[in-house]
Structure formats: C-alpha cells, structure tokens
JSON list of C-alpha atoms in Angstrom, two decimals:
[
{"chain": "A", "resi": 1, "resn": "UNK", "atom": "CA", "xyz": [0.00, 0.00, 0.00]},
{"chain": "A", "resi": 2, "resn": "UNK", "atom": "CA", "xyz": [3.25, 2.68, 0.73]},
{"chain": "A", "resi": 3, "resn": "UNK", "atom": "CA", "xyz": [4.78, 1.41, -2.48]},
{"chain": "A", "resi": 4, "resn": "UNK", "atom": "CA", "xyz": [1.23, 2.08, -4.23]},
{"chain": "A", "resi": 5, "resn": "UNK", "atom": "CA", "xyz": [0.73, 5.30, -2.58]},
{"chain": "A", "resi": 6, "resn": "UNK", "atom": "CA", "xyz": [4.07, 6.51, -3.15]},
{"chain": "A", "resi": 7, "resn": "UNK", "atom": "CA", "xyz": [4.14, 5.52, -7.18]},
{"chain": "A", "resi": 8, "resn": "UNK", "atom": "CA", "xyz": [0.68, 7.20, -7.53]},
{"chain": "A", "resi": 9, "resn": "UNK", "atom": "CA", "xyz": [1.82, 10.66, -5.67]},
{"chain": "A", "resi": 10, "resn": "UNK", "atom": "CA", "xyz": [4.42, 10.53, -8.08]},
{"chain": "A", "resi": 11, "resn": "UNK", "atom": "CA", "xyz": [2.46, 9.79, -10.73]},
{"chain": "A", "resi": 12, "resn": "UNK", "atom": "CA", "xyz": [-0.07, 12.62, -9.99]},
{"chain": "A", "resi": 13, "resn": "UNK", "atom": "CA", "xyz": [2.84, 15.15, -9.04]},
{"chain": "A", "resi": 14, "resn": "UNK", "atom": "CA", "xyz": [4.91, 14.52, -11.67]},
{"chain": "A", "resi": 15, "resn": "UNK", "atom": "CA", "xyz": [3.21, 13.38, -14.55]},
{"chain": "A", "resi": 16, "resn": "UNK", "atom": "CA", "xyz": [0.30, 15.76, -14.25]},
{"chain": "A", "resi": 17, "resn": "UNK", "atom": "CA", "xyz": [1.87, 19.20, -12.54]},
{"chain": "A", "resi": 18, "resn": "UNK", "atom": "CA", "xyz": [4.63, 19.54, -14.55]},
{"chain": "A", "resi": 19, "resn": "UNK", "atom": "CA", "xyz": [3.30, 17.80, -18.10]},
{"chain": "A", "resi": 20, "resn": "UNK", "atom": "CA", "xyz": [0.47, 20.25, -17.17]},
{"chain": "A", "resi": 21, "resn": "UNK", "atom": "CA", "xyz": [1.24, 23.37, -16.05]},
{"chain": "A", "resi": 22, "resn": "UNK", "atom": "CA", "xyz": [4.52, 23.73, -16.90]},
{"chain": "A", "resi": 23, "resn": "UNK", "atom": "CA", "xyz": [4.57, 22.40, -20.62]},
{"chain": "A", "resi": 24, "resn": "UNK", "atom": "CA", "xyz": [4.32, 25.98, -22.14]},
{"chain": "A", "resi": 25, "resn": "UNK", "atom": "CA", "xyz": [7.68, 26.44, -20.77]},
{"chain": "A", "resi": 26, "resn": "UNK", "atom": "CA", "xyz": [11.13, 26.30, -22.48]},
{"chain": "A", "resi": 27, "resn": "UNK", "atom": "CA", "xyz": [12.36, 23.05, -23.70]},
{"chain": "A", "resi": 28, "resn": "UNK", "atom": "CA", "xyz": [14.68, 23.10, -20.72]},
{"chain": "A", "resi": 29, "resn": "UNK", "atom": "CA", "xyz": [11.78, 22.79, -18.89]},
{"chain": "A", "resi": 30, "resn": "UNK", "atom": "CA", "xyz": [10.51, 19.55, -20.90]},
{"chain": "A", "resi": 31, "resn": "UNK", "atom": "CA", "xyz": [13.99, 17.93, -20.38]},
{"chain": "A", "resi": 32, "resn": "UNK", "atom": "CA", "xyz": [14.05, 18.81, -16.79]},
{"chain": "A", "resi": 33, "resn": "UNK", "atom": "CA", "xyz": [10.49, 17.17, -16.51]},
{"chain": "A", "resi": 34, "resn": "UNK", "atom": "CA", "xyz": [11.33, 14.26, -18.36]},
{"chain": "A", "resi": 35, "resn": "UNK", "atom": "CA", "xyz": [14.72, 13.57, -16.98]},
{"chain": "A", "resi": 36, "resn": "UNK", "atom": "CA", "xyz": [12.77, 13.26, -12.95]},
{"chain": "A", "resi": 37, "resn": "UNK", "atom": "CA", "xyz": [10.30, 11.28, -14.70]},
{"chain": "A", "resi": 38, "resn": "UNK", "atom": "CA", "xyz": [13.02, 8.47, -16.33]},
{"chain": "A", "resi": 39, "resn": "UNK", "atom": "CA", "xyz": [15.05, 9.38, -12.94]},
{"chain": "A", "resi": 40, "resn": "UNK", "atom": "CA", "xyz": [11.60, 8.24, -10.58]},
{"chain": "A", "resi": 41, "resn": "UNK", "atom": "CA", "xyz": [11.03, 5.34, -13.14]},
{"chain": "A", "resi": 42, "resn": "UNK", "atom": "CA", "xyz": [14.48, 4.29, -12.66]},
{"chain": "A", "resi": 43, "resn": "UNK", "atom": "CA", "xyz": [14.44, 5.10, -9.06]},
{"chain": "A", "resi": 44, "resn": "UNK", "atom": "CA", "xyz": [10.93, 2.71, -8.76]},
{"chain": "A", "resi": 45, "resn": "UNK", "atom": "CA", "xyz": [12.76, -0.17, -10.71]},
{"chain": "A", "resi": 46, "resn": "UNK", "atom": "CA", "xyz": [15.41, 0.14, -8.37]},
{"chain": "A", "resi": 47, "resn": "UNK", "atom": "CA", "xyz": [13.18, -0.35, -5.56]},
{"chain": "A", "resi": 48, "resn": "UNK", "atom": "CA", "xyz": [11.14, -3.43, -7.53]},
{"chain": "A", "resi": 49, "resn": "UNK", "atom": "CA", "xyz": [14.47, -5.29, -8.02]},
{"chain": "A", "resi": 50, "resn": "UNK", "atom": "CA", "xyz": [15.24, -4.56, -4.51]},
{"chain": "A", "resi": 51, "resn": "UNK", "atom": "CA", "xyz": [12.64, -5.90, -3.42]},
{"chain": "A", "resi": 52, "resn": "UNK", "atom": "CA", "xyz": [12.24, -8.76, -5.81]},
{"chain": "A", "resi": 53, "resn": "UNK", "atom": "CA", "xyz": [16.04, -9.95, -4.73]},
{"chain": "A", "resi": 54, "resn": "UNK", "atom": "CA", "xyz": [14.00, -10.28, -0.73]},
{"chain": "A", "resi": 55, "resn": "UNK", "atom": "CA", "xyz": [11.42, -12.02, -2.69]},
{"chain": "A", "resi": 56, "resn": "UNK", "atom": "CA", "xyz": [14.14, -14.19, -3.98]},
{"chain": "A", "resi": 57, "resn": "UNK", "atom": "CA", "xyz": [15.77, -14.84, -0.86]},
{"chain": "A", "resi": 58, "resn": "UNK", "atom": "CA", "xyz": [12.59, -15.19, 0.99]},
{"chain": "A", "resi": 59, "resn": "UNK", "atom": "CA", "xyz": [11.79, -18.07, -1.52]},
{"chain": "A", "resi": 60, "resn": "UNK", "atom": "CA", "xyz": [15.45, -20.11, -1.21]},
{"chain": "A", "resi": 61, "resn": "UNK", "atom": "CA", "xyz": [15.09, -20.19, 2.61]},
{"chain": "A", "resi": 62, "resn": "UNK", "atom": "CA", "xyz": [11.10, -21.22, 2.37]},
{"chain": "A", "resi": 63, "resn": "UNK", "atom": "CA", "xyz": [12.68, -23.97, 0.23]},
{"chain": "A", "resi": 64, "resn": "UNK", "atom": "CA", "xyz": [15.87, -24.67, 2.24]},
{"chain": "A", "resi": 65, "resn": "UNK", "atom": "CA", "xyz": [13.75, -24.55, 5.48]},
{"chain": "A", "resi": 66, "resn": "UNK", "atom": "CA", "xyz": [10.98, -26.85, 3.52]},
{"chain": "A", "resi": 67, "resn": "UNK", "atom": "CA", "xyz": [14.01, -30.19, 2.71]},
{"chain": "A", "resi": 68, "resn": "UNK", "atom": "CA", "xyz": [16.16, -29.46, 5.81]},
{"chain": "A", "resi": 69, "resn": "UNK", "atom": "CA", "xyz": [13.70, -29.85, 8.55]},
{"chain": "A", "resi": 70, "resn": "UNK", "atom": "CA", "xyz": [13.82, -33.69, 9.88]},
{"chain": "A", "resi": 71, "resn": "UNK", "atom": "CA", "xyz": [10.58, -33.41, 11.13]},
{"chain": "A", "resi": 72, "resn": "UNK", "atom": "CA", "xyz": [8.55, -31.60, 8.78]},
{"chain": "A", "resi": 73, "resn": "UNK", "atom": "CA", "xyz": [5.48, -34.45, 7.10]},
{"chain": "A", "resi": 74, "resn": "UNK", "atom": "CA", "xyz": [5.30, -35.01, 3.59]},
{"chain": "A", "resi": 75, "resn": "UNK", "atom": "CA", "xyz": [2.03, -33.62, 3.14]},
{"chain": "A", "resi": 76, "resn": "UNK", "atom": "CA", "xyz": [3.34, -30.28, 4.66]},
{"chain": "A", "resi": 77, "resn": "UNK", "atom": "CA", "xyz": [6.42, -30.55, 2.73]},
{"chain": "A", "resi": 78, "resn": "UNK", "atom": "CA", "xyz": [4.59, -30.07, -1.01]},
{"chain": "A", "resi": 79, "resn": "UNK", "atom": "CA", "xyz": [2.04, -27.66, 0.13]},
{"chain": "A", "resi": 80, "resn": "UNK", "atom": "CA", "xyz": [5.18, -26.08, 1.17]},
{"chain": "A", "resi": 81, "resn": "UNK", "atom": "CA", "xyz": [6.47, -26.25, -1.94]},
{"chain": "A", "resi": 82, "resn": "UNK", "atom": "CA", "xyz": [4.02, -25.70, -3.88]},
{"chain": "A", "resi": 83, "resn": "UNK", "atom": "CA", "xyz": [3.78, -22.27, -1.82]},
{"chain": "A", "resi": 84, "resn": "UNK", "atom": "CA", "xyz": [7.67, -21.92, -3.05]},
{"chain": "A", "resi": 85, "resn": "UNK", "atom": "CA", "xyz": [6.78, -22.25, -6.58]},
{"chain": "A", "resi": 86, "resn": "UNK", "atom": "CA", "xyz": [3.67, -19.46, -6.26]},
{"chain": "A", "resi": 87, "resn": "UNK", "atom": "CA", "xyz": [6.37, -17.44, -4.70]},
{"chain": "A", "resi": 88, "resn": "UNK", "atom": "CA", "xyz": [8.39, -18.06, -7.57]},
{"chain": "A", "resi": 89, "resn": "UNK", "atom": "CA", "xyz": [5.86, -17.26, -10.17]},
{"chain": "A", "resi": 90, "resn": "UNK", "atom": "CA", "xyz": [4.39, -14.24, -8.37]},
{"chain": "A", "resi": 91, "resn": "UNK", "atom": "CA", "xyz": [7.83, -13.15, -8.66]},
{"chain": "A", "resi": 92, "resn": "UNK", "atom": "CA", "xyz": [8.19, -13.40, -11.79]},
{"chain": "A", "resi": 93, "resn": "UNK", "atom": "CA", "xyz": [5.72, -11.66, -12.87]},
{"chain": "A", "resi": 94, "resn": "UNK", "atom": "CA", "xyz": [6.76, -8.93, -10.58]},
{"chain": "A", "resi": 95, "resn": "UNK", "atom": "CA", "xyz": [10.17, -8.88, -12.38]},
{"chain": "A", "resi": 96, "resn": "UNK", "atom": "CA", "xyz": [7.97, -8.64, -15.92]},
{"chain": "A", "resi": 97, "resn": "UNK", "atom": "CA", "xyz": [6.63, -5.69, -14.77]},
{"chain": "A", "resi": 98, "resn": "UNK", "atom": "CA", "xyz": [9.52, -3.76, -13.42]},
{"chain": "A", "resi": 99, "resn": "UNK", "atom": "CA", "xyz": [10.89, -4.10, -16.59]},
{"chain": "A", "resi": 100, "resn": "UNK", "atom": "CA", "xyz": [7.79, -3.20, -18.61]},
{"chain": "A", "resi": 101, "resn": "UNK", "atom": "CA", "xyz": [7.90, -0.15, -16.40]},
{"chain": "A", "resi": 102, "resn": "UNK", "atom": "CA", "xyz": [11.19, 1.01, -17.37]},
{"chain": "A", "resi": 103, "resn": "UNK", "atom": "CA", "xyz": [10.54, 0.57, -20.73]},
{"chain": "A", "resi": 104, "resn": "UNK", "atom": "CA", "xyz": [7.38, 2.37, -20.57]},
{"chain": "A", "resi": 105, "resn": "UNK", "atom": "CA", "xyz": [9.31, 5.23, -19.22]},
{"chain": "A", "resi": 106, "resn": "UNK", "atom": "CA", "xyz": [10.93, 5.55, -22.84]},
{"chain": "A", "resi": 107, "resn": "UNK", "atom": "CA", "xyz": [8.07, 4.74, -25.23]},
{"chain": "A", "resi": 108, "resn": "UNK", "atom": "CA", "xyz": [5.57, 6.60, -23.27]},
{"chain": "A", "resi": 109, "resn": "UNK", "atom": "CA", "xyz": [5.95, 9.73, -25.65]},
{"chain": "A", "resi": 110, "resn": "UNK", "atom": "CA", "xyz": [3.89, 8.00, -27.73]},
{"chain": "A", "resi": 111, "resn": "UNK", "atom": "CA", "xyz": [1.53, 7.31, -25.52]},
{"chain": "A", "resi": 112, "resn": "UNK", "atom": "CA", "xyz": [-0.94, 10.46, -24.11]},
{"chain": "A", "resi": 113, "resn": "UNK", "atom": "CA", "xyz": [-0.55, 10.92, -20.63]},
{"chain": "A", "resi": 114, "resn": "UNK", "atom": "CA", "xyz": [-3.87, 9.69, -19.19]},
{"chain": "A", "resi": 115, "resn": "UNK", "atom": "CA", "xyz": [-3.72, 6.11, -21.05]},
{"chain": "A", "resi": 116, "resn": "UNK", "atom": "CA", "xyz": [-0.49, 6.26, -20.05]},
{"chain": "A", "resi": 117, "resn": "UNK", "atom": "CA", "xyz": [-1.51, 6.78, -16.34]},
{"chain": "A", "resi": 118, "resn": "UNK", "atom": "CA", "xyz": [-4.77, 4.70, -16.81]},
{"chain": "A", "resi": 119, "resn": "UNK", "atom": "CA", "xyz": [-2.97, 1.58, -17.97]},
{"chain": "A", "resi": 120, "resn": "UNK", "atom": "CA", "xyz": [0.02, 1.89, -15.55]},
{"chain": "A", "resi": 121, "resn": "UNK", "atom": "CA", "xyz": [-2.62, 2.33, -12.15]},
{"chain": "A", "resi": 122, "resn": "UNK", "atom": "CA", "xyz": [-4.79, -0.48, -13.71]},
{"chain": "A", "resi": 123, "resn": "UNK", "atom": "CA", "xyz": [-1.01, -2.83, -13.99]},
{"chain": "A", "resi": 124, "resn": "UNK", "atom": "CA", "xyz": [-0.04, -1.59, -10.75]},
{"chain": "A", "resi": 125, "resn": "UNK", "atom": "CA", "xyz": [-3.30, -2.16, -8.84]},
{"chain": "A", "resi": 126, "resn": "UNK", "atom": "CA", "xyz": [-4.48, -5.26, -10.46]},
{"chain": "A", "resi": 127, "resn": "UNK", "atom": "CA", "xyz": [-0.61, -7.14, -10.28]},
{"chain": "A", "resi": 128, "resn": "UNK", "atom": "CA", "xyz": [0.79, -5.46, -7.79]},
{"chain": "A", "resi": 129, "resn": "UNK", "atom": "CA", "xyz": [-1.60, -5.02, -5.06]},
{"chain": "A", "resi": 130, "resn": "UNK", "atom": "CA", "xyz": [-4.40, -7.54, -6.32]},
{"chain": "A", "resi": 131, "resn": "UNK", "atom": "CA", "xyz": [-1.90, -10.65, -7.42]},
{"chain": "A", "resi": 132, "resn": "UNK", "atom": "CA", "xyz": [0.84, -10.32, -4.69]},
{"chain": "A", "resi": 133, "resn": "UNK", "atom": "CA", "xyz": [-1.01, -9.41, -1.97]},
{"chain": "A", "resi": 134, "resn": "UNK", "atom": "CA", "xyz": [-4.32, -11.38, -1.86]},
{"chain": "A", "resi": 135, "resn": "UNK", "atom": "CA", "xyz": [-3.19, -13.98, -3.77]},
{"chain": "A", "resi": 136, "resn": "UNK", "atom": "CA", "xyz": [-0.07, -14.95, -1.57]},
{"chain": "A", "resi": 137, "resn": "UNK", "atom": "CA", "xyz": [-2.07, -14.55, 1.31]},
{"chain": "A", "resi": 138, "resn": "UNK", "atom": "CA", "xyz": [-4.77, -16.54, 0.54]},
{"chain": "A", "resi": 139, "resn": "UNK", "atom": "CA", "xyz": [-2.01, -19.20, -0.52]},
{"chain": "A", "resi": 140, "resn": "UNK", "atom": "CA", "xyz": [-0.26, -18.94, 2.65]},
{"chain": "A", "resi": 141, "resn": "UNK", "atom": "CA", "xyz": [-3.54, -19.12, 4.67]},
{"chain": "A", "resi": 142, "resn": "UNK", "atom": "CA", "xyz": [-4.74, -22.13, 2.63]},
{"chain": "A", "resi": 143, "resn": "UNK", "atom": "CA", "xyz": [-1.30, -24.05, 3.28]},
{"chain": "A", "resi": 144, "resn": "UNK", "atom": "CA", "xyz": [-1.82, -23.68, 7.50]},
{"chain": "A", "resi": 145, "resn": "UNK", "atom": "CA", "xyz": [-5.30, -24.44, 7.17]},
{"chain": "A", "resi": 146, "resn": "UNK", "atom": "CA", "xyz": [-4.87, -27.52, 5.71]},
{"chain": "A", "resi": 147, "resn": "UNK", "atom": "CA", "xyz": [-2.06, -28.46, 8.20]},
{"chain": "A", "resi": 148, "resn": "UNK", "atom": "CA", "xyz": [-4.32, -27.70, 10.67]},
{"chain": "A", "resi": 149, "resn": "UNK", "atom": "CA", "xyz": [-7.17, -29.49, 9.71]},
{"chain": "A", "resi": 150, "resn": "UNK", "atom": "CA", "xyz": [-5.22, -32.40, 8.51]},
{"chain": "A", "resi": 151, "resn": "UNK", "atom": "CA", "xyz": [-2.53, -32.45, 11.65]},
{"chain": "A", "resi": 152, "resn": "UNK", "atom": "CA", "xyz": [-4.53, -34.65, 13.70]},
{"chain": "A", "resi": 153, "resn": "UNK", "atom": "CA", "xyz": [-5.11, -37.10, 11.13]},
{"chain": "A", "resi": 154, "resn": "UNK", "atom": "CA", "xyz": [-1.33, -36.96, 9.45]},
{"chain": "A", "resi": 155, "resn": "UNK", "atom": "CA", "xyz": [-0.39, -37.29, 13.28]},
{"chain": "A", "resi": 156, "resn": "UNK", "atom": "CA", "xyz": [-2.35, -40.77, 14.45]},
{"chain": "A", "resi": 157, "resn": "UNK", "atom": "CA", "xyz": [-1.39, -42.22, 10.46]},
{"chain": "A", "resi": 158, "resn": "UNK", "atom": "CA", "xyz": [2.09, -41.84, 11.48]},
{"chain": "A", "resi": 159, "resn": "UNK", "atom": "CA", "xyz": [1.89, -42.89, 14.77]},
{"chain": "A", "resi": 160, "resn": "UNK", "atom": "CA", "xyz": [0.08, -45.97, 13.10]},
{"chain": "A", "resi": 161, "resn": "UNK", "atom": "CA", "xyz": [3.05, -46.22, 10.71]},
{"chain": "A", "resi": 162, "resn": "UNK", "atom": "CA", "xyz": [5.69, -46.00, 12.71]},
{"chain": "A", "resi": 163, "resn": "UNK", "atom": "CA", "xyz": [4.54, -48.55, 15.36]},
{"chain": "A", "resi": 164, "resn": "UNK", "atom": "CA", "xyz": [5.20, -50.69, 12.70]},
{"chain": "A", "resi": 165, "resn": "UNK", "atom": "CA", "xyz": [8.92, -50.04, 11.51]}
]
C-alpha cells in the first residue's frame, strides 16, 4: 500500500503538474520534466528489483527450510512447496513488470498521458496489489489451514506407521 501510494503521488505530481502546467515552458523545462520522470522510473525499478532480490531470498530459505527440517510431514512438505513455486511465479511476474515499467518510461511519448496513467494504475493495482497481496495470502492461509485441519489425522497415520517399523 506505501509502495502504491508513493508511485501514484508521483504519478499525480509529476506526470500531471509539470506535463500540465509547466509544458508551455522552455524546452529546458521539458527535459528537466522528463529527466525526474526516467530518474523516478528508474528510481521505482530500483526499488522493484530490490525488493524482488528479498522475494528471492525469501523463496530459497522457504525452500531450504521446507528439505532441511527432519521433522517436517510429507504432506506439509509439497504444500510447502508448492507455496515456493507461487512465490516463484508471483515473482516473476513482478520482475515482468519492473521491466515493462522502465521501458514504458521511454516509449511513453507516444503514448498520451492519461492512457499512459490509466494503464500503468490499472497494472499496478491489479498485479501489484491484487496478485501479490491477496493472492499470496490466501495461498499462505490455505497451506496452514490444511495443516491444521489435517494435523490430527497426518499425526495418528504416522503414529500408526511408525509402530510398525
């Protein structure tokens, strides 16, 4: 929500103050405006890949922690990773747009400014916010629900297996 919040201040403040009030300016002014507009856009892709490289390590220690713990079941171990592997993708796609963004950055001349802004708030809030946030969560939420719900049962079949080895 910061992130979100942050991009679409800049968005608004940038994009529409100075493309609108100053654009009968000098052409100084037009490079000054665009150069804190690629400088922002490079500035937010900074911050995606920053974050995406937590993302990253977030998702080798969900699937170190997932292999390396003796006493984690085999049903929790593939909803585990199959939680690793949504990370993975979500990630991905997170990395898609980042770039997307900077590129946008560059092409966006031929773009007006309100599809421009339209289409990048629609990316941002339906990926971003939608696909990362509720998405993961309701992943994550899913995985410890069924552990829950199945721990009893996983618990007395192993105690039934075991008794026999």
């Amino acid at each position: 929500y910061v992130h979100t919040f942050i991009h679409t201040f800049l968005h608004t403040f940038v994009l529409t103050f100075l493309r609108s009030y100053l654009r009968f300016f000098t052409f100084f002014t037009f490079i000054l405006a665009f150069f804190f507009y690629v400088f922002f856009t490079f500035l937010h892709t900074f911050l995606c890949s920053y974050l995406c490289f937590f993302t990253f390590l977030h998702m080798f220690f969900t699937f170190l922690h997932t292999f390396l713990r003796s006493h984690l079941r085999f049903f929790l171990r593939f909803l585990t990773s199959l939680h690793t592997f949504f990370t993975f993708l979500l990630t991905f796609f997170y990395v898609l747009t980042c770039v997307f963004t900077f590129l946008h950055a560059f092409l966006r001349s031929y773009i007006r400014l309100y599809v421009h802004t339209f289409i990048h708030m629609f990316i941002h809030t339906f990926i971003h916010t939608f696909i990362r946030l509720y998405v993961h969560t309701f992943i994550c939420f899913y995985i410890y629900y069924i552990y829950y719900r199945e721990g009893k049962k996983l618990k007395y079949i192993f105690k039934k297996i075991s008794f026999y080895f």
